[in-house]
């Protein structure tokens, strides 16, 4: 089934800064992308949210990388299956943002095999020459990524993403 997409742009951004970096967040900063996502998601929902990435890491009592199930626990969100860009578009069109684990190779040329990175999709742009996704990467900041490359990486990792709606914050992890 082929769906014709109308040109257009939808961005679920905020008029305040909600980006949270994982850089310089303690001795495990290179592994803190999920905790940075938790902070960004909660800040996207509530401008006054200010719990630091290091505080989230410390409260978790975990070491190493944590994955999508931990983000669901820390943000009152839910898993959804993803099979296509149309699935992503539907959620963005509904006012949601999406947290996803992707293979790091789509962002970084120097990466180890099967390494994953948690990022947030907060918008898209359909143009004549292709579809771009607007991504909040806790390591690099705001990025624009080709949707074909991004969707392949989602399918190669878990085929699941986290839907985040504007709901009550659950900042107890």
Backbone as ProteinMPNN parsed JSONL, in Angstrom:
{"seq_chain_A": "XXXXXXXXXXXXXXXXXXXXXXXXXXXXXXXXXXXXXXXXXXXXXXXXXXXXXXXXXXXXXXXXXXXXXXXXXXXXXXXXXXXXXXXXXXXXXXXXXXXXXXXXXXXXXXXXXXXXXXXXXXXXXXXXXXXXXXXXXXXXXXXXXXXXXXXXXXXXXXXXXXXXXXXXXXXXX", "coords_chain_A": {"N_chain_A": [[0.851, -1.175, 0.0], [0.645, 2.135, -0.902], [0.976, 5.383, 0.263], [0.136, 8.65, -0.472], [1.86, 11.43, 0.507], [1.215, 14.653, 1.627], [3.039, 17.653, 1.025], [4.612, 19.237, 3.777], [5.139, 20.38, 7.164], [5.468, 19.34, 10.49], [5.979, 20.097, 13.773], [6.58, 19.318, 17.052], [7.578, 21.106, 19.08], [8.722, 23.214, 21.753], [8.153, 26.486, 23.189], [10.124, 27.075, 24.9], [13.344, 26.135, 26.202], [13.976, 22.742, 26.068], [15.81, 20.829, 25.653], [18.173, 18.502, 26.904], [21.397, 17.754, 27.69], [23.488, 14.844, 27.543], [26.143, 14.943, 27.88], [28.971, 15.463, 29.966], [27.815, 14.536, 32.374], [28.612, 13.143, 34.599], [30.514, 10.201, 35.609], [29.575, 8.271, 33.878], [28.702, 9.463, 31.574], [28.778, 8.988, 28.806], [27.026, 6.93, 28.551], [24.579, 7.823, 29.295], [22.305, 8.441, 27.745], [19.612, 7.543, 27.853], [18.776, 8.474, 30.364], [19.051, 11.21, 29.938], [17.086, 11.451, 27.996], [14.822, 10.899, 29.571], [14.846, 13.158, 31.237], [14.526, 15.168, 29.255], [12.01, 14.472, 28.147], [10.298, 14.792, 30.385], [10.743, 17.503, 30.839], [9.769, 18.515, 28.449], [7.09, 18.025, 28.856], [6.628, 19.591, 31.106], [7.687, 22.679, 31.823], [8.93, 23.477, 34.193], [10.265, 21.298, 35.194], [13.232, 20.031, 36.578], [15.089, 18.078, 37.262], [18.29, 16.69, 37.303], [20.349, 14.92, 34.89], [22.379, 13.408, 36.086], [21.329, 13.125, 38.674], [19.034, 11.578, 38.106], [20.343, 9.257, 37.173], [21.765, 8.53, 39.521], [19.616, 8.033, 41.306], [18.537, 5.816, 40.1], [20.144, 3.721, 40.709], [21.616, 2.122, 39.015], [24.131, 0.821, 36.795], [25.979, 1.311, 33.798], [24.432, 1.021, 30.524], [20.955, 1.803, 30.108], [17.693, 0.879, 28.92], [14.843, 1.237, 26.673], [12.592, 0.404, 28.223], [13.127, 1.429, 30.695], [12.904, 4.163, 30.259], [10.151, 4.375, 29.797], [9.235, 3.75, 32.362], [10.201, 5.973, 33.755], [8.768, 8.136, 32.764], [5.995, 7.981, 32.492], [4.912, 6.92, 30.078], [4.179, 5.075, 27.013], [4.719, 2.001, 25.207], [4.7, 1.629, 21.654], [4.101, -0.102, 18.603], [6.042, 0.122, 15.613], [5.931, 0.358, 12.193], [6.317, 1.833, 9.934], [6.993, 5.038, 8.354], [4.544, 6.317, 8.316], [3.334, 5.497, 10.684], [4.886, 6.882, 12.576], [4.335, 9.507, 11.725], [1.579, 9.696, 12.271], [1.564, 9.733, 15.083], [3.085, 12.049, 15.657], [1.471, 13.939, 14.372], [-0.646, 13.825, 16.116], [0.219, 15.284, 18.22], [2.152, 14.208, 19.856], [5.445, 13.264, 21.117], [8.224, 11.125, 20.353], [10.175, 8.604, 21.777], [13.042, 6.761, 21.055], [15.138, 3.91, 20.493], [17.973, 3.69, 18.575], [20.312, 2.41, 16.137], [23.636, 3.379, 16.628], [25.176, 3.875, 14.431], [23.842, 5.39, 12.512], [24.189, 7.981, 13.237], [26.871, 8.381, 13.885], [30.035, 7.891, 12.492], [32.199, 6.539, 13.544], [31.764, 3.966, 15.398], [30.836, 1.299, 17.615], [29.834, -2.043, 16.713], [26.379, -2.915, 16.894], [25.698, -1.046, 18.826], [23.558, 1.052, 20.704], [21.44, 3.964, 20.847], [19.548, 6.373, 22.545], [17.102, 8.552, 21.426], [14.963, 11.405, 20.665], [12.132, 11.824, 18.649], [10.648, 14.622, 17.369], [9.311, 15.848, 15.336], [8.541, 16.252, 11.789], [9.276, 16.671, 8.271], [7.871, 16.826, 5.205], [8.938, 16.853, 1.98], [9.363, 17.56, -1.558], [11.672, 16.211, -2.325], [12.047, 14.253, -0.403], [11.658, 12.888, 2.97], [12.187, 14.266, 6.1], [13.165, 13.77, 9.49], [12.8, 15.405, 12.603], [14.981, 15.401, 15.18], [15.854, 15.062, 18.576], [18.796, 14.739, 19.92], [20.509, 13.554, 22.652], [23.258, 13.715, 22.796], [24.242, 15.201, 20.613], [22.423, 17.3, 20.138], [19.86, 19.221, 18.471], [18.856, 17.648, 15.527], [18.461, 17.012, 12.002], [17.262, 14.337, 10.243], [17.381, 11.913, 7.649], [14.429, 10.234, 6.884], [14.192, 7.613, 5.83], [16.634, 6.304, 6.404], [16.59, 6.513, 9.176], [14.208, 5.105, 9.889], [14.881, 2.522, 9.033], [16.894, 1.941, 10.848], [15.399, 1.876, 13.219], [13.808, -0.397, 12.749], [15.854, -2.288, 12.646], [16.698, -2.364, 15.271], [14.642, -2.469, 17.533], [12.029, -2.139, 16.71], [10.137, -0.906, 18.195], [8.817, 1.997, 19.712], [8.559, 4.72, 22.031], [5.679, 6.32, 22.983], [4.962, 9.583, 23.85], [2.811, 11.542, 25.581], [1.192, 14.634, 26.451], [0.89, 14.447, 29.608], [0.364, 13.833, 33.127], [3.301, 14.267, 35.062], [5.562, 11.768, 36.035], [7.936, 11.665, 38.047], [9.272, 9.933, 39.668], [11.583, 7.543, 39.987]], "CA_chain_A": [[0.0, 0.0, 0.0], [1.401, 3.379, -1.001], [0.2, 6.539, 0.714], [0.701, 9.911, -0.942], [1.983, 12.393, 1.597], [1.201, 16.056, 1.23], [4.166, 18.412, 1.572], [4.296, 19.971, 4.998], [6.027, 20.236, 8.304], [4.827, 19.327, 11.8], [7.021, 20.08, 14.801], [6.042, 19.405, 18.409], [8.62, 21.751, 19.864], [8.217, 24.093, 22.804], [8.683, 27.844, 23.098], [11.182, 27.149, 25.907], [14.4, 25.137, 25.981], [13.729, 21.464, 26.737], [16.942, 19.949, 25.388], [19.047, 18.164, 28.02], [22.564, 17.043, 27.186], [24.048, 13.772, 28.357], [27.57, 15.227, 28.034], [29.403, 15.998, 31.263], [26.808, 14.197, 33.391], [29.191, 12.19, 35.535], [31.47, 9.23, 35.075], [28.939, 7.424, 32.868], [27.992, 10.366, 30.66], [28.639, 8.405, 27.466], [25.947, 5.939, 28.609], [23.421, 8.46, 29.938], [21.311, 8.95, 26.792], [18.246, 7.251, 28.318], [18.466, 9.401, 31.457], [18.853, 12.522, 29.31], [15.755, 11.394, 27.384], [13.831, 11.033, 30.644], [14.824, 14.57, 31.626], [13.935, 15.948, 28.165], [10.579, 14.161, 28.054], [9.601, 15.439, 31.492], [10.815, 18.948, 30.629], [8.843, 18.807, 27.351], [5.756, 18.026, 29.459], [6.512, 20.595, 32.161], [8.848, 23.571, 31.746], [9.587, 23.636, 35.495], [11.016, 20.079, 35.555], [14.654, 20.372, 36.592], [15.937, 17.017, 37.793], [19.454, 16.521, 36.432], [20.657, 13.585, 34.366], [23.16, 12.709, 37.118], [20.405, 12.765, 39.766], [18.253, 10.441, 37.618], [21.255, 8.099, 37.176], [22.027, 8.155, 40.917], [18.4, 7.467, 41.885], [18.237, 4.53, 39.475], [21.027, 2.704, 41.296], [22.073, 1.251, 37.933], [25.361, 1.18, 36.102], [25.916, 0.93, 32.392], [23.332, 1.545, 29.716], [19.585, 1.348, 30.358], [17.01, 0.898, 27.636], [13.544, 1.882, 26.529], [11.652, 0.113, 29.308], [13.437, 2.34, 31.797], [12.339, 5.468, 29.91], [8.708, 4.27, 30.059], [9.063, 3.812, 33.812], [10.524, 7.297, 34.257], [8.057, 9.232, 32.097], [4.56, 7.703, 32.318], [4.687, 6.812, 28.638], [3.794, 3.728, 26.623], [5.306, 1.457, 23.992], [3.856, 1.385, 20.487], [4.821, -0.728, 17.504], [6.287, 1.011, 14.477], [6.231, -0.366, 10.964], [6.533, 2.725, 8.8], [6.959, 6.467, 8.643], [3.155, 6.706, 8.558], [3.093, 5.31, 12.122], [5.527, 8.02, 13.238], [3.573, 10.696, 11.329], [0.308, 9.683, 13.009], [1.814, 10.146, 16.471], [3.498, 13.459, 15.65], [0.266, 14.706, 14.031], [-1.514, 13.827, 17.298], [0.811, 16.144, 19.247], [3.065, 13.451, 20.706], [6.837, 13.081, 20.739], [8.531, 9.699, 20.382], [11.522, 8.239, 22.206], [13.382, 5.552, 20.317], [16.531, 3.439, 20.473], [18.433, 3.464, 17.202], [21.718, 2.056, 16.009], [24.455, 4.59, 16.637], [25.834, 4.076, 13.137], [23.17, 6.398, 11.681], [24.654, 9.292, 13.662], [28.314, 8.481, 14.069], [30.767, 6.958, 11.628], [33.063, 5.721, 14.392], [30.914, 3.382, 16.438], [30.968, -0.155, 17.715], [28.674, -2.768, 16.203], [25.245, -3.177, 17.766], [25.552, -0.052, 19.887], [22.278, 1.74, 20.591], [21.397, 5.32, 21.369], [18.17, 6.833, 22.728], [16.849, 9.908, 20.939], [13.55, 11.777, 20.627], [11.6, 12.38, 17.413], [9.645, 15.614, 17.75], [8.666, 16.442, 14.176], [8.911, 15.76, 10.463], [9.087, 17.588, 7.16], [7.686, 16.131, 3.931], [9.272, 17.727, 0.851], [9.381, 16.845, -2.839], [12.854, 15.362, -2.442], [12.15, 13.263, 0.672], [11.084, 13.148, 4.29], [13.161, 14.424, 7.176], [12.669, 13.723, 10.865], [13.478, 16.279, 13.541], [15.407, 14.526, 16.266], [16.579, 15.644, 19.693], [19.831, 13.776, 20.293], [21.1, 14.073, 23.883], [24.702, 13.914, 22.642], [24.539, 16.194, 19.582], [21.465, 18.399, 20.092], [18.805, 19.105, 17.464], [19.331, 17.15, 14.239], [17.5, 16.651, 10.969], [17.734, 13.038, 9.782], [16.595, 11.292, 6.579], [13.508, 9.28, 7.504], [14.452, 6.237, 5.379], [17.76, 5.783, 7.188], [16.153, 6.427, 10.562], [13.225, 4.031, 10.036], [15.604, 1.257, 8.912], [17.578, 1.715, 12.113], [14.39, 1.464, 14.2], [13.462, -1.792, 12.458], [17.014, -3.115, 12.963], [16.932, -2.433, 16.704], [13.584, -3.056, 18.351], [10.726, -1.948, 16.08], [9.24, -0.28, 19.157], [9.161, 3.316, 20.194], [7.762, 5.142, 23.175], [4.804, 7.461, 22.715], [4.881, 10.494, 24.987], [1.727, 12.519, 25.483], [1.194, 15.625, 27.516], [0.139, 13.91, 30.736], [1.003, 14.097, 34.404], [4.691, 13.825, 35.175], [5.894, 10.785, 37.057], [9.388, 11.777, 38.11], [9.811, 9.019, 40.675], [12.11, 6.275, 39.456]], "C_chain_A": [[0.895, 1.236, 0.0], [0.493, 4.538, -0.616], [0.888, 7.795, 0.203], [0.691, 10.893, 0.222], [1.996, 13.804, 1.033], [2.432, 16.744, 1.806], [3.729, 19.166, 2.818], [5.22, 19.596, 6.129], [5.194, 20.268, 9.575], [5.932, 19.182, 12.832], [6.358, 20.272, 16.16], [7.128, 19.904, 19.35], [7.953, 22.575, 20.969], [8.785, 25.491, 22.589], [9.689, 28.116, 24.217], [12.182, 26.036, 25.622], [14.09, 23.865, 26.761], [14.822, 20.451, 26.451], [17.755, 19.758, 26.655], [20.184, 17.322, 27.455], [22.97, 15.911, 28.126], [25.541, 14.0, 28.59], [27.848, 15.8, 29.421], [28.369, 15.75, 32.36], [27.329, 13.137, 34.348], [30.051, 11.165, 34.836], [30.871, 8.264, 34.057], [28.215, 8.259, 31.81], [27.836, 9.784, 29.261], [27.519, 7.372, 27.4], [24.637, 6.53, 29.13], [22.348, 8.957, 28.975], [19.879, 8.688, 27.264], [17.847, 8.196, 29.451], [18.277, 10.823, 30.936], [17.485, 12.566, 28.621], [14.658, 11.545, 28.428], [13.709, 12.498, 31.057], [14.18, 15.426, 30.537], [12.431, 15.729, 28.057], [9.805, 14.878, 29.152], [9.651, 16.959, 31.375], [9.896, 19.371, 29.481], [7.41, 18.892, 27.885], [5.554, 19.179, 30.428], [7.794, 21.423, 32.2], [9.606, 23.662, 33.071], [10.375, 22.395, 35.931], [12.508, 20.383, 35.498], [15.556, 19.293, 37.194], [17.073, 16.747, 36.81], [19.612, 15.074, 35.97], [21.415, 12.782, 35.423], [22.264, 12.279, 38.274], [19.537, 11.568, 39.346], [19.092, 9.166, 37.63], [21.47, 7.623, 38.602], [20.804, 7.481, 41.551], [18.084, 6.091, 41.312], [19.017, 3.379, 40.089], [21.45, 1.67, 40.248], [23.426, 1.733, 37.423], [25.228, 0.707, 34.669], [24.714, 1.541, 31.707], [22.0, 0.994, 30.217], [18.797, 1.585, 29.083], [15.593, 1.426, 27.737], [12.577, 1.602, 27.673], [11.9, 1.032, 30.504], [12.886, 3.737, 31.527], [10.832, 5.461, 30.151], [8.441, 4.427, 31.551], [9.26, 5.238, 34.333], [9.719, 8.436, 33.672], [6.561, 9.016, 31.94], [4.18, 7.68, 30.843], [4.276, 5.392, 28.309], [4.503, 3.305, 25.345], [4.26, 1.382, 22.886], [4.714, 0.71, 19.427], [4.957, 0.248, 16.347], [6.658, 0.172, 13.269], [6.592, 0.537, 9.802], [6.595, 4.172, 9.271], [5.539, 6.924, 8.954], [2.778, 6.535, 10.031], [3.67, 6.471, 12.926], [4.715, 9.292, 12.977], [2.276, 10.805, 12.123], [0.502, 10.192, 14.436], [2.226, 11.612, 16.554], [2.291, 14.345, 15.336], [-0.703, 14.797, 15.21], [-0.943, 14.657, 18.444], [1.784, 15.446, 20.17], [4.506, 13.624, 20.247], [7.142, 11.605, 20.947], [9.974, 9.478, 20.815], [11.843, 6.889, 21.598], [14.854, 5.2, 20.502], [16.874, 3.127, 19.029], [19.881, 3.013, 17.229], [22.553, 3.32, 15.901], [25.099, 4.866, 15.289], [25.121, 5.103, 12.262], [23.618, 7.805, 12.047], [26.16, 9.453, 13.597], [29.021, 7.459, 13.2], [31.677, 6.048, 12.445], [32.232, 5.178, 15.549], [31.118, 1.879, 16.476], [29.702, -0.815, 17.19], [27.636, -2.969, 17.298], [25.183, -2.256, 18.975], [24.253, 0.708, 19.635], [22.337, 3.093, 21.275], [19.932, 5.741, 21.447], [18.049, 8.289, 22.307], [15.347, 10.164, 20.927], [13.216, 12.335, 19.24], [10.512, 13.371, 17.818], [8.994, 16.302, 16.55], [9.133, 15.799, 12.882], [8.674, 16.846, 9.437], [9.005, 16.772, 5.878], [7.943, 17.149, 2.825], [9.27, 16.89, -0.422], [10.531, 15.857, -2.921], [13.025, 14.371, -1.294], [11.538, 13.731, 1.974], [12.214, 13.224, 5.304], [12.453, 14.302, 8.521], [13.478, 14.703, 11.694], [13.713, 15.485, 14.815], [16.156, 15.337, 17.315], [17.527, 14.553, 20.195], [20.547, 14.298, 21.536], [22.628, 14.245, 23.817], [24.999, 15.088, 21.714], [23.621, 17.411, 19.579], [20.403, 18.15, 19.035], [19.416, 18.71, 16.126], [18.156, 16.99, 13.283], [18.051, 15.414, 10.286], [16.817, 12.518, 8.677], [15.722, 10.193, 7.169], [13.766, 7.84, 7.063], [15.559, 5.589, 6.182], [17.319, 5.551, 8.63], [15.197, 5.261, 10.774], [13.884, 2.664, 9.897], [16.305, 0.932, 10.228], [16.6, 1.293, 13.203], [14.036, -0.008, 13.985], [14.606, -2.737, 12.817], [17.24, -3.26, 14.46], [15.779, -3.132, 17.408], [12.206, -3.012, 17.705], [9.685, -1.394, 17.053], [9.742, 1.115, 19.482], [8.23, 3.654, 21.341], [6.974, 6.38, 22.791], [4.703, 8.287, 23.99], [3.795, 11.515, 24.713], [1.919, 13.558, 26.577], [0.28, 15.108, 28.629], [0.884, 14.253, 32.019], [2.421, 13.552, 34.436], [4.814, 12.81, 36.303], [7.415, 10.826, 37.182], [9.983, 10.944, 39.23], [10.281, 7.748, 39.996], [12.951, 5.595, 40.491]], "O_chain_A": [[1.803, 1.351, 0.824], [-0.626, 4.655, -1.116], [2.085, 7.984, 0.419], [-0.345, 11.15, 0.835], [2.71, 14.098, 0.074], [2.832, 16.462, 2.935], [2.608, 19.669, 2.893], [5.976, 18.627, 6.055], [4.317, 21.119, 9.726], [6.73, 18.247, 12.769], [5.663, 21.261, 16.39], [7.536, 19.215, 20.285], [6.727, 22.602, 21.071], [9.783, 25.66, 21.888], [10.061, 29.266, 24.45], [11.884, 25.102, 24.878], [13.956, 23.907, 27.984], [14.771, 19.329, 26.953], [18.003, 20.709, 27.395], [19.949, 16.296, 26.815], [22.814, 16.009, 29.343], [26.142, 13.316, 29.418], [27.032, 16.541, 29.969], [28.082, 16.632, 33.17], [26.557, 12.321, 34.853], [30.289, 11.244, 33.631], [31.611, 7.505, 33.432], [27.231, 7.809, 31.223], [26.842, 10.067, 28.592], [27.106, 6.98, 26.309], [23.684, 5.791, 29.378], [21.551, 9.818, 29.349], [19.014, 9.546, 27.084], [16.711, 8.666, 29.496], [17.431, 11.56, 31.442], [16.804, 13.591, 28.654], [13.671, 12.243, 28.195], [12.603, 13.017, 31.21], [13.379, 16.31, 30.84], [11.668, 16.682, 27.895], [8.776, 15.499, 28.887], [8.701, 17.637, 31.767], [9.31, 20.452, 29.522], [6.617, 19.718, 27.433], [4.444, 19.693, 30.563], [8.857, 20.921, 32.568], [10.813, 23.903, 33.066], [11.081, 22.44, 36.939], [13.001, 20.922, 34.507], [16.683, 19.587, 37.593], [16.834, 16.595, 35.612], [19.082, 14.143, 36.577], [21.123, 11.605, 35.633], [22.426, 11.178, 38.8], [19.329, 10.648, 40.138], [18.613, 8.112, 38.048], [21.368, 6.425, 38.869], [20.94, 6.477, 42.249], [17.431, 5.283, 41.972], [18.613, 2.219, 40.004], [21.619, 0.491, 40.56], [23.804, 2.891, 37.598], [24.448, -0.198, 34.372], [24.066, 2.448, 32.23], [21.925, -0.14, 30.691], [19.19, 2.405, 28.253], [15.194, 1.989, 28.757], [11.813, 2.488, 28.055], [10.969, 1.366, 31.236], [12.451, 4.422, 32.453], [10.288, 6.442, 30.658], [7.53, 5.15, 31.954], [8.561, 5.662, 35.253], [9.943, 9.592, 34.03], [5.908, 9.832, 31.288], [3.234, 8.346, 30.424], [4.048, 4.585, 29.21], [4.844, 4.139, 24.506], [3.087, 1.108, 23.142], [5.923, 0.934, 19.367], [4.091, 1.096, 16.13], [7.592, -0.629, 13.321], [7.115, 0.069, 8.791], [6.292, 4.487, 10.422], [5.347, 7.824, 9.771], [2.002, 7.323, 10.571], [3.027, 6.982, 13.843], [4.442, 10.061, 13.899], [1.92, 11.886, 12.594], [-0.296, 10.985, 14.935], [1.76, 12.336, 17.434], [2.109, 15.388, 15.965], [-1.492, 15.738, 15.294], [-1.542, 14.73, 19.517], [2.206, 16.026, 21.171], [4.761, 14.073, 19.129], [6.4, 10.909, 21.64], [10.889, 10.099, 20.275], [11.017, 5.976, 21.622], [15.703, 6.079, 20.65], [16.157, 2.394, 18.349], [20.589, 3.209, 18.218], [22.204, 4.233, 15.154], [25.527, 5.991, 15.033], [25.738, 5.644, 11.344], [23.446, 8.731, 11.255], [26.666, 10.533, 13.291], [28.643, 6.287, 13.179], [31.898, 4.897, 12.066], [32.027, 5.859, 16.555], [31.524, 1.268, 15.487], [28.626, -0.219, 17.22], [27.969, -3.165, 18.467], [24.674, -2.64, 20.028], [23.893, 0.974, 18.488], [23.163, 3.336, 22.155], [19.163, 5.493, 20.518], [18.797, 9.148, 22.772], [14.553, 9.25, 21.152], [13.92, 13.202, 18.722], [9.569, 13.012, 18.524], [8.212, 17.237, 16.723], [9.998, 14.923, 12.877], [7.964, 17.819, 9.693], [9.967, 16.1, 5.506], [7.264, 18.172, 2.735], [9.186, 15.663, -0.369], [10.393, 14.787, -3.515], [14.058, 13.706, -1.218], [10.976, 14.822, 2.065], [13.083, 12.353, 5.355], [11.292, 14.683, 8.665], [14.69, 14.824, 11.519], [12.784, 14.973, 15.438], [16.983, 16.188, 16.987], [17.103, 13.575, 20.812], [21.137, 15.377, 21.491], [23.215, 14.864, 24.705], [25.899, 15.883, 21.986], [24.005, 18.46, 19.063], [20.079, 17.001, 18.734], [20.361, 19.338, 15.648], [17.007, 16.851, 13.704], [19.182, 15.427, 9.799], [15.598, 12.671, 8.765], [16.219, 9.316, 7.876], [13.573, 6.923, 7.861], [15.43, 4.437, 6.599], [17.634, 4.522, 9.229], [15.35, 4.505, 11.733], [13.48, 1.726, 10.583], [16.31, -0.218, 10.668], [16.93, 0.442, 14.028], [13.973, -0.777, 14.944], [14.362, -3.864, 13.247], [17.914, -4.198, 14.884], [15.924, -4.276, 17.837], [11.311, -3.759, 18.101], [8.489, -1.414, 16.765], [10.947, 1.367, 19.52], [7.242, 2.963, 21.587], [7.54, 7.37, 22.329], [4.4, 7.768, 25.065], [3.855, 12.259, 23.734], [2.709, 13.373, 27.503], [-0.935, 15.302, 28.596], [1.931, 14.9, 31.977], [2.694, 12.484, 33.887], [4.243, 12.978, 37.38], [8.108, 10.086, 36.483], [11.089, 11.225, 39.691], [9.474, 6.969, 39.489], [13.486, 4.515, 40.241]]}, "name": "protein", "num_of_chains": 1, "seq": "XXXXXXXXXXXXXXXXXXXXXXXXXXXXXXXXXXXXXXXXXXXXXXXXXXXXXXXXXXXXXXXXXXXXXXXXXXXXXXXXXXXXXXXXXXXXXXXXXXXXXXXXXXXXXXXXXXXXXXXXXXXXXXXXXXXXXXXXXXXXXXXXXXXXXXXXXXXXXXXXXXXXXXXXXXXXX"}
